[in-house]
Short mmCIF file of C-alpha atoms in Angstrom, two decimals:
data_model
loop_
_atom_site.label_atom_id
_atom_site.label_comp_id
_atom_site.label_asym_id
_atom_site.label_seq_id
_atom_site.Cartn_x
_atom_site.Cartn_y
_atom_site.Cartn_z
CA UNK A 1 7.23 -22.14 -18.69
CA UNK A 2 10.34 -20.89 -17.10
CA UNK A 3 11.71 -17.59 -15.67
CA UNK A 4 14.29 -15.48 -17.49
CA UNK A 5 17.63 -15.49 -15.99
CA UNK A 6 17.08 -12.14 -13.68
CA UNK A 7 19.10 -10.04 -15.32
CA UNK A 8 16.84 -9.33 -18.22
CA UNK A 9 13.94 -7.63 -16.77
CA UNK A 10 10.13 -8.02 -18.92
CA UNK A 11 7.09 -6.70 -17.63
CA UNK A 12 3.98 -7.89 -18.27
CA UNK A 13 1.06 -5.71 -17.37
CA UNK A 14 -2.67 -6.08 -17.02
CA UNK A 15 -5.54 -4.32 -15.82
CA UNK A 16 -4.31 -1.09 -13.35
CA UNK A 17 -6.62 1.57 -12.03
CA UNK A 18 -8.26 4.00 -14.32
CA UNK A 19 -6.37 6.37 -16.43
CA UNK A 20 -2.58 6.34 -17.10
CA UNK A 21 -0.71 5.35 -14.18
CA UNK A 22 0.27 2.43 -15.79
CA UNK A 23 1.64 3.76 -18.79
CA UNK A 24 3.60 6.09 -17.49
CA UNK A 25 5.41 3.23 -14.91
CA UNK A 26 5.81 1.08 -18.34
CA UNK A 27 7.47 3.99 -20.20
CA UNK A 28 10.13 4.98 -16.87
CA UNK A 29 11.11 1.01 -17.25
CA UNK A 30 11.75 1.06 -20.29
CA UNK A 31 13.96 4.35 -19.65
CA UNK A 32 15.70 2.19 -16.75
CA UNK A 33 16.34 -0.71 -19.54
CA UNK A 34 13.48 -3.22 -19.31
CA UNK A 35 11.37 -4.44 -22.03
CA UNK A 36 7.42 -3.91 -21.21
CA UNK A 37 4.41 -5.47 -22.12
CA UNK A 38 1.03 -5.18 -22.36
CA UNK A 39 -2.22 -7.23 -22.08
CA UNK A 40 -5.60 -6.11 -22.72
CA UNK A 41 -8.80 -6.85 -21.45
CA UNK A 42 -10.99 -4.39 -23.63
CA UNK A 43 -11.01 -0.70 -24.83
CA UNK A 44 -10.68 1.23 -21.05
CA UNK A 45 -7.03 -0.79 -21.49
CA UNK A 46 -6.18 -0.02 -24.67
CA UNK A 47 -7.03 3.73 -24.80
CA UNK A 48 -4.36 4.30 -21.43
CA UNK A 49 -1.54 2.27 -23.19
CA UNK A 50 -0.06 4.45 -25.84
CA UNK A 51 1.58 1.91 -27.19
CA UNK A 52 0.59 -0.27 -29.89
CA UNK A 53 3.65 -2.14 -30.97
CA UNK A 54 3.44 -3.40 -26.79
CA UNK A 55 0.04 -4.04 -26.40
CA UNK A 56 -1.21 -7.18 -26.70
CA UNK A 57 -4.83 -7.48 -26.89
CA UNK A 58 -7.12 -10.69 -25.02
CA UNK A 59 -10.32 -10.64 -27.00
CA UNK A 60 -10.89 -14.66 -25.96
CA UNK A 61 -13.56 -15.29 -23.29
CA UNK A 62 -12.11 -15.60 -19.65
CA UNK A 63 -11.48 -19.55 -19.86
CA UNK A 64 -8.98 -18.50 -22.57
CA UNK A 65 -6.35 -16.71 -20.20
CA UNK A 66 -4.99 -19.19 -18.26
CA UNK A 67 -3.12 -20.70 -22.04
CA UNK A 68 -2.95 -16.89 -23.21
CA UNK A 69 -0.76 -15.67 -19.83
CA UNK A 70 1.14 -18.62 -20.87
CA UNK A 71 2.12 -18.10 -24.35
CA UNK A 72 2.50 -14.51 -23.59
CA UNK A 73 5.29 -15.44 -20.69
CA UNK A 74 6.80 -18.28 -23.02
CA UNK A 75 6.91 -15.08 -26.19
CA UNK A 76 8.07 -12.66 -24.62
CA UNK A 77 9.77 -14.27 -21.81
CA UNK A 78 8.06 -12.54 -19.05
CA UNK A 79 10.25 -12.30 -15.90
CA UNK A 80 8.32 -10.08 -14.16
CA UNK A 81 4.03 -9.15 -13.15
CA UNK A 82 2.78 -6.04 -12.42
CA UNK A 83 -1.05 -5.37 -12.21
CA UNK A 84 -3.16 -3.40 -9.54
CA UNK A 85 -5.40 -5.82 -7.30
CA UNK A 86 -5.13 -9.32 -6.54
CA UNK A 87 -8.21 -10.40 -6.44
CA UNK A 88 -10.08 -10.41 -9.70
CA UNK A 89 -10.22 -14.03 -11.07
CA UNK A 90 -8.03 -13.10 -14.15
CA UNK A 91 -5.19 -11.77 -12.07
CA UNK A 92 -5.64 -14.44 -9.75
CA UNK A 93 -4.83 -16.88 -12.18
CA UNK A 94 -2.02 -14.91 -13.97
CA UNK A 95 -0.32 -14.70 -10.16
CA UNK A 96 -0.79 -18.93 -9.16
CA UNK A 97 0.64 -19.68 -13.12
CA UNK A 98 3.38 -16.49 -12.12
CA UNK A 99 4.46 -18.58 -9.43
CA UNK A 100 4.56 -21.73 -10.74
CA UNK A 101 7.67 -20.51 -13.19
CA UNK A 102 9.62 -18.21 -10.70
CA UNK A 103 8.02 -14.63 -11.64
CA UNK A 104 8.11 -12.17 -9.31
CA UNK A 105 5.18 -10.33 -9.42
CA UNK A 106 4.16 -6.58 -8.70
CA UNK A 107 1.07 -5.72 -6.71
CA UNK A 108 -0.53 -1.66 -6.42
CA UNK A 109 -2.88 -0.99 -4.32
CA UNK A 110 -4.83 1.85 -2.76
CA UNK A 111 -2.80 3.28 0.54
CA UNK A 112 -3.28 1.72 3.58
CA UNK A 113 -2.01 4.87 4.50
CA UNK A 114 -4.36 7.13 2.55
CA UNK A 115 -4.41 9.89 0.73
CA UNK A 116 -1.09 10.62 0.26
CA UNK A 117 0.65 7.53 -0.15
CA UNK A 118 -0.27 4.09 -1.90
CA UNK A 119 0.72 0.38 -1.98
CA UNK A 120 3.82 -1.49 -3.54
CA UNK A 121 4.47 -4.12 -2.84
CA UNK A 122 5.49 -8.19 -3.61
CA UNK A 123 2.79 -11.42 -4.05
CA UNK A 124 -0.89 -10.38 -2.44
CA UNK A 125 -1.81 -7.05 -0.98
CA UNK A 126 -4.75 -6.80 1.85
CA UNK A 127 -4.87 -9.65 2.87
CA UNK A 128 -2.93 -11.72 1.18
CA UNK A 129 0.06 -9.43 2.18
CA UNK A 130 2.95 -10.68 4.17
CA UNK A 131 2.14 -7.80 6.33
CA UNK A 132 -0.78 -10.13 7.58
CA UNK A 133 1.36 -12.73 9.03
CA UNK A 134 4.07 -10.02 10.23
CA UNK A 135 4.05 -9.43 14.31
CA UNK A 136 5.21 -5.74 15.98
CA UNK A 137 8.26 -7.81 17.27
CA UNK A 138 9.36 -8.19 13.79
CA UNK A 139 8.44 -5.29 12.44
CA UNK A 140 10.25 -3.36 15.08
CA UNK A 141 14.19 -5.32 15.13
CA UNK A 142 13.77 -3.73 10.89
CA UNK A 143 12.72 -0.62 11.89
CA UNK A 144 15.84 -0.52 14.95
CA UNK A 145 18.01 1.76 12.60
CA UNK A 146 15.77 3.76 11.12
CA UNK A 147 15.29 7.38 12.75
CA UNK A 148 11.71 8.22 9.81
CA UNK A 149 9.75 11.21 11.45
CA UNK A 150 6.04 9.99 11.32
CA UNK A 151 4.05 12.36 9.47
CA UNK A 152 0.33 13.98 10.25
CA UNK A 153 -2.32 11.39 8.12
CA UNK A 154 -3.44 14.36 6.16
CA UNK A 155 -7.08 15.60 6.74
CA UNK A 156 -8.77 14.53 3.22
CA UNK A 157 -8.81 11.37 1.19
CA UNK A 158 -8.12 13.30 -2.06
CA UNK A 159 -9.31 14.60 -5.26
CA UNK A 160 -12.09 13.04 -5.87
CA UNK A 161 -12.02 14.77 -8.99
CA UNK A 162 -9.28 13.03 -10.97
CA UNK A 163 -10.44 9.91 -9.72
CA UNK A 164 -14.60 9.71 -10.55
CA UNK A 165 -13.82 10.86 -14.57
CA UNK A 166 -11.17 8.68 -15.00
CA UNK A 167 -13.48 6.02 -13.46
CA UNK A 168 -16.07 7.72 -16.36
CA UNK A 169 -14.24 7.33 -18.88
CA UNK A 170 -12.29 4.31 -18.47
CA UNK A 171 -15.87 2.66 -18.32
CA UNK A 172 -17.32 5.14 -20.76
CA UNK A 173 -15.28 3.39 -22.99
CA UNK A 174 -15.85 0.31 -22.02
CA UNK A 175 -19.36 0.73 -23.15
CA UNK A 176 -18.99 2.55 -26.27
CA UNK A 177 -15.84 1.23 -28.30
CA UNK A 178 -15.83 -2.21 -26.86
CA UNK A 179 -16.59 -4.22 -30.04
CA UNK A 180 -13.46 -5.98 -30.32
CA UNK A 181 -13.50 -7.23 -26.83
CA UNK A 182 -17.10 -9.85 -27.11
CA UNK A 183 -15.34 -12.43 -24.36
CA UNK A 184 -14.99 -9.39 -21.61
CA UNK A 185 -16.28 -9.70 -18.74
CA UNK A 186 -16.47 -7.09 -16.01
CA UNK A 187 -15.18 -8.02 -12.76
CA UNK A 188 -17.88 -6.89 -10.59
CA UNK A 189 -21.33 -7.85 -10.35
CA UNK A 190 -22.63 -5.29 -12.64
CA UNK A 191 -22.81 -4.23 -16.02
CA UNK A 192 -20.35 -2.02 -17.92
CA UNK A 193 -23.68 0.16 -18.49
CA UNK A 194 -24.74 0.55 -14.86
CA UNK A 195 -20.73 1.21 -14.26
CA UNK A 196 -20.47 4.15 -16.39
CA UNK A 197 -24.21 5.68 -15.23
CA UNK A 198 -23.21 5.36 -11.49
CA UNK A 199 -19.91 6.91 -12.29
CA UNK A 200 -21.83 9.76 -14.51
CA UNK A 201 -24.50 10.16 -11.69
CA UNK A 202 -21.85 11.17 -9.15
CA UNK A 203 -18.99 13.31 -11.00
CA UNK A 204 -22.40 15.08 -11.31
CA UNK A 205 -24.34 15.30 -8.13
CA UNK A 206 -21.06 16.36 -6.15
CA UNK A 207 -21.61 20.07 -5.71
CA UNK A 208 -25.25 18.11 -3.70
CA UNK A 209 -23.79 15.42 -2.04
CA UNK A 210 -20.98 18.20 -0.44
CA UNK A 211 -23.98 20.87 0.40
CA UNK A 212 -25.92 17.58 1.89
CA UNK A 213 -22.46 16.27 4.18
CA UNK A 214 -22.06 20.27 5.25
CA UNK A 215 -25.82 19.83 7.06
CA UNK A 216 -24.95 16.54 8.23
CA UNK A 217 -21.48 17.91 9.82
CA UNK A 218 -22.46 20.81 10.69
CA UNK A 219 -25.91 18.99 12.69
CA UNK A 220 -22.90 16.40 14.54
CA UNK A 221 -20.96 18.83 15.63
CA UNK A 222 -23.45 20.77 17.81
CA UNK A 223 -25.16 18.20 19.19
CA UNK A 224 -22.93 17.67 22.10
CA UNK A 225 -23.82 14.01 22.16
CA UNK A 226 -20.92 11.16 22.65
CA UNK A 227 -20.86 9.55 19.40
CA UNK A 228 -18.74 6.88 17.44
CA UNK A 229 -18.00 6.33 14.17
CA UNK A 230 -18.64 2.71 11.71
CA UNK A 231 -16.98 3.48 8.66
CA UNK A 232 -18.59 1.57 5.28
CA UNK A 233 -16.94 0.47 2.67
CA UNK A 234 -17.56 -0.03 -1.00
CA UNK A 235 -19.64 -3.03 -1.63
CA UNK A 236 -18.09 -4.27 -4.46
CA UNK A 237 -14.24 -3.03 -3.14
CA UNK A 238 -12.40 -6.37 -3.80
CA UNK A 239 -10.85 -6.24 0.06
CA UNK A 240 -14.53 -6.47 1.55
CA UNK A 241 -15.08 -9.14 -0.61
CA UNK A 242 -13.18 -11.36 -0.57
CA UNK A 243 -11.64 -10.65 3.35
CA UNK A 244 -14.84 -9.69 4.90
CA UNK A 245 -17.02 -12.22 7.22
CA UNK A 246 -20.09 -10.31 5.47
CA UNK A 247 -21.56 -10.73 2.32
CA UNK A 248 -22.84 -7.52 1.94
CA UNK A 249 -22.30 -4.03 3.61
CA UNK A 250 -26.14 -3.64 4.89
CA UNK A 251 -25.25 -6.71 6.89
CA UNK A 252 -21.75 -4.45 8.34
CA UNK A 253 -24.78 -2.28 9.01
CA UNK A 254 -26.97 -4.12 10.64
CA UNK A 255 -24.80 -6.27 13.09
CA UNK A 256 -22.77 -2.79 13.81
CA UNK A 257 -26.65 -0.82 14.52
CA UNK A 258 -27.39 -4.15 17.18
CA UNK A 259 -24.53 -4.03 18.58
CA UNK A 260 -24.47 -0.47 19.31
CA UNK A 261 -28.59 -0.44 20.68
CA UNK A 262 -27.92 -3.34 22.61
CA UNK A 263 -24.86 -1.60 24.74
CA UNK A 264 -23.92 2.26 23.81
CA UNK A 265 -25.30 4.38 26.54
CA UNK A 266 -28.74 5.82 25.73
CA UNK A 267 -27.52 9.21 25.50
CA UNK A 268 -24.63 8.25 22.84
CA UNK A 269 -24.98 8.27 18.96
CA UNK A 270 -24.06 6.72 15.89
CA UNK A 271 -21.85 8.23 12.91
CA UNK A 272 -22.28 5.87 9.83
CA UNK A 273 -19.28 7.01 7.55
CA UNK A 274 -19.58 6.27 3.92
CA UNK A 275 -16.99 5.54 1.61
CA UNK A 276 -16.25 9.37 -0.14
CA UNK A 277 -16.80 6.76 -4.22
CA UNK A 278 -20.02 5.56 -2.45
CA UNK A 279 -22.24 5.41 -5.56
CA UNK A 280 -25.81 4.34 -4.38
CA UNK A 281 -25.34 0.98 -5.63
CA UNK A 282 -26.01 -0.54 -2.38
CA UNK A 283 -28.96 0.25 -0.29
CA UNK A 284 -27.53 2.47 2.29
CA UNK A 285 -29.99 4.84 3.34
CA UNK A 286 -32.83 2.03 3.31
CA UNK A 287 -31.25 -0.67 5.81
CA UNK A 288 -30.15 2.64 7.93
CA UNK A 289 -34.17 3.74 8.40
CA UNK A 290 -35.19 -0.02 8.94
CA UNK A 291 -32.62 -0.92 11.28
CA UNK A 292 -33.46 3.08 13.36
CA UNK A 293 -37.40 2.52 13.05
CA UNK A 294 -36.77 -1.40 14.02
CA UNK A 295 -34.89 -0.63 17.60
CA UNK A 296 -35.54 2.12 18.43
CA UNK A 297 -32.74 4.76 17.60
CA UNK A 298 -34.90 7.71 16.62
CA UNK A 299 -32.97 10.47 16.52
CA UNK A 300 -29.67 8.77 17.20
CA UNK A 301 -27.88 7.60 13.89
CA UNK A 302 -26.70 10.07 11.43
CA UNK A 303 -25.47 9.36 8.26
CA UNK A 304 -22.58 11.36 6.47
CA UNK A 305 -22.32 10.56 2.78
CA UNK A 306 -18.14 11.09 2.24
CA UNK A 307 -15.59 14.33 3.72
CA UNK A 308 -12.87 14.39 5.52
CA UNK A 309 -12.82 11.88 7.90
CA UNK A 310 -10.64 13.78 10.56
CA UNK A 311 -13.36 16.46 11.11
CA UNK A 312 -15.75 13.29 12.15
CA UNK A 313 -13.18 11.54 14.37
CA UNK A 314 -11.63 14.68 16.69
CA UNK A 315 -14.35 14.08 18.89
CA UNK A 316 -14.93 10.49 18.35
CA UNK A 317 -15.05 7.77 21.41
CA UNK A 318 -15.04 4.99 19.45
CA UNK A 319 -14.95 3.94 15.16
CA UNK A 320 -15.58 0.42 13.83
CA UNK A 321 -14.99 -1.02 10.51
CA UNK A 322 -14.87 -3.82 8.83
CA UNK A 323 -11.25 -3.61 7.63
CA UNK A 324 -11.28 0.02 5.64
CA UNK A 325 -7.71 1.79 5.67
CA UNK A 326 -9.17 4.69 6.72
CA UNK A 327 -8.89 2.89 10.57
CA UNK A 328 -5.61 3.73 10.42
CA UNK A 329 -6.71 7.70 10.59
CA UNK A 330 -8.19 6.63 13.94
CA UNK A 331 -5.58 4.19 15.45
CA UNK A 332 -3.37 7.11 14.66
CA UNK A 333 -5.89 9.44 16.88
CA UNK A 334 -5.63 6.45 19.77
CA UNK A 335 -9.46 5.90 19.08
CA UNK A 336 -10.28 2.79 20.51
CA UNK A 337 -11.16 1.12 16.92
CA UNK A 338 -13.13 -2.78 16.41
CA UNK A 339 -12.06 -4.60 13.22
CA UNK A 340 -14.57 -7.53 11.81
CA UNK A 341 -12.33 -8.39 8.28
CA UNK A 342 -8.88 -9.59 8.09
CA UNK A 343 -6.88 -6.52 7.45
CA UNK A 344 -3.41 -5.59 8.11
CA UNK A 345 -3.26 -3.57 10.73
CA UNK A 346 -6.26 -5.85 12.81
CA UNK A 347 -3.17 -6.29 15.49
CA UNK A 348 -4.11 -7.90 19.37
CA UNK A 349 -1.92 -5.05 20.13
CA UNK A 350 -4.25 -1.83 19.42
CA UNK A 351 -7.31 -3.33 17.91
CA UNK A 352 -10.06 -3.98 20.04
CA UNK A 353 -10.71 -8.19 20.61
CA UNK A 354 -14.09 -7.10 23.03
CA UNK A 355 -17.66 -8.56 22.27
CA UNK A 356 -19.54 -5.70 20.20
CA UNK A 357 -22.12 -4.46 22.55
CA UNK A 358 -19.85 -4.17 25.45
CA UNK A 359 -17.07 -1.86 22.96
CA UNK A 360 -20.17 0.22 22.73
CA UNK A 361 -20.03 0.51 26.37
CA UNK A 362 -16.55 1.36 27.49
CA UNK A 363 -13.95 0.79 24.41
CA UNK A 364 -10.45 -0.16 25.64
CA UNK A 365 -7.80 2.47 24.45
CA UNK A 366 -5.17 0.90 21.76
CA UNK A 367 -1.27 0.65 21.88
CA UNK A 368 -0.91 3.49 20.83
CA UNK A 369 3.90 3.43 20.65
CA UNK A 370 2.74 0.28 19.63
CA UNK A 371 0.39 1.31 16.34
CA UNK A 372 3.49 4.25 16.46
CA UNK A 373 6.21 1.81 15.48
CA UNK A 374 3.81 -0.18 13.75
CA UNK A 375 3.30 3.00 10.88
CA UNK A 376 6.98 4.16 10.87
CA UNK A 377 7.70 0.21 9.57
CA UNK A 378 4.64 0.76 6.77
CA UNK A 379 5.73 4.60 5.90
CA UNK A 380 9.57 2.63 5.33
CA UNK A 381 8.73 -0.21 3.64
CA UNK A 382 4.86 -0.28 1.55
CA UNK A 383 3.57 3.18 1.88
CA UNK A 384 5.06 5.09 -1.16
CA UNK A 385 4.45 8.65 -1.29
CA UNK A 386 1.78 10.17 -4.31
CA UNK A 387 -1.19 9.01 -5.86
CA UNK A 388 -2.59 6.80 -9.32
CA UNK A 389 -4.99 9.45 -10.29
CA UNK A 390 -3.52 13.53 -10.75
CA UNK A 391 -0.77 14.03 -12.57
CA UNK A 392 1.53 15.67 -9.72
CA UNK A 393 0.56 13.07 -7.60
CA UNK A 394 1.87 10.21 -10.09
CA UNK A 395 5.13 12.27 -10.82
CA UNK A 396 5.90 12.19 -6.52
CA UNK A 397 5.01 8.64 -7.16
CA UNK A 398 7.37 7.28 -10.15
CA UNK A 399 10.50 9.24 -8.84
CA UNK A 400 10.22 6.09 -5.66
CA UNK A 401 8.66 3.36 -7.06
CA UNK A 402 10.61 1.98 -10.46
CA UNK A 403 13.21 1.70 -8.09
CA UNK A 404 11.75 -0.54 -5.64
CA UNK A 405 10.41 -2.67 -8.60
CA UNK A 406 13.68 -2.97 -9.90
CA UNK A 407 15.28 -4.05 -6.93
CA UNK A 408 15.23 -8.23 -6.24
CA UNK A 409 14.50 -7.93 -3.08
CA UNK A 410 10.13 -6.76 -1.96
CA UNK A 411 10.04 -3.87 0.50
CA UNK A 412 10.31 -5.64 3.51
CA UNK A 413 13.20 -7.52 3.10
CA UNK A 414 14.93 -4.01 1.65
CA UNK A 415 14.73 -2.88 4.99
CA UNK A 416 16.31 -5.77 7.02
CA UNK A 417 18.71 -5.95 4.62
CA UNK A 418 19.53 -2.08 5.06
CA UNK A 419 19.26 -1.20 1.19
CA UNK A 420 15.79 0.59 1.68
CA UNK A 421 15.54 3.43 -0.72
CA UNK A 422 15.19 7.13 1.86
CA UNK A 423 11.83 7.70 1.83
CA UNK A 424 10.99 10.64 -0.09
CA UNK A 425 9.94 14.10 2.34
CA UNK A 426 5.00 13.92 1.89
CA UNK A 427 4.05 16.80 0.44
CA UNK A 428 0.43 17.19 -0.46
CA UNK A 429 -0.38 15.92 -4.18
CA UNK A 430 -3.83 16.06 -4.82
#
């Protein structure tokens, strides 16, 4: 395969976030003069791409995808690859082939700083991001001519209704209308039927979950005890699966609770906060109950399902996570943080290297100045205001990200060279 000259841009989209964002992005790129194609792998992909003439179905087995990708690139003269997340099988294969062919690779992800930003990078995200190889001195040099006022982190993750609705719709389409795609296999361990049921259950139970969360949060606020926060992630999330030392969320919970039992003062408590999209597929409650009894932590461990992280962090003594991006809110507030996995924010200037028991006994505070510089660098480069799931958030995101994709330089190099576009003022975009 040979990439086409870069003055003629042909974008090939693979799988994106649930919902219409990729379709809107493709339309904007066409208006800018680019050619746009979409490869789809199931009925959900097809339904959210309203252009049959630019849609390329892959109906064969996963093993047939590499050769099919090569043919698409050669026949359409593809110059740019666009995808959401870089760890699912069809994406890792395509990225490897694209690099060999000299294609640009555009990777979208949920924001490293959430909720009102998304991540846009070239070549890789999370543990594959260029940020993993960049230190604070390099970032500070790039910021020498910037005077961005760093906005405060919003108090909530965003509007879950849009995210959950599109997830349920997508998996429902795959479940009910996927006859054409007999070779399709989901990138997660659960079947499409199980995924659909979990999304639907989560959507229907949202009011009851909210009541449970309010009660748990009230008990913590009124308890009057010092507490530490453990930030959980989705067990099936790519960042957890690919860039962490744990095989399951239960393993992480056990590590944290044993370290807490060994090191924390006996009047301290532990708050275990679930991800806002936690749907019950991981045995979190059962694991906590078992370890609470085994480690004699009765009355000292609290479980909170989702909700506003800012309220919990207001009085937290420290926080621990695998590699959740929610840790950015921890660091912004100057709260000590312990990280177990590979993460773009795991810089020695502001993430603790103490053994876990020592961390709970008396954690060292992060370097607040270093973190502010790091956060400014992200907001000037890979963090783009907006979101994937609501119409207002998509509009705000598209105002800037299309030009970033058309720029020959990636966001980090654009800042260094002084060609980065002025950043938008943050607005709430639920």
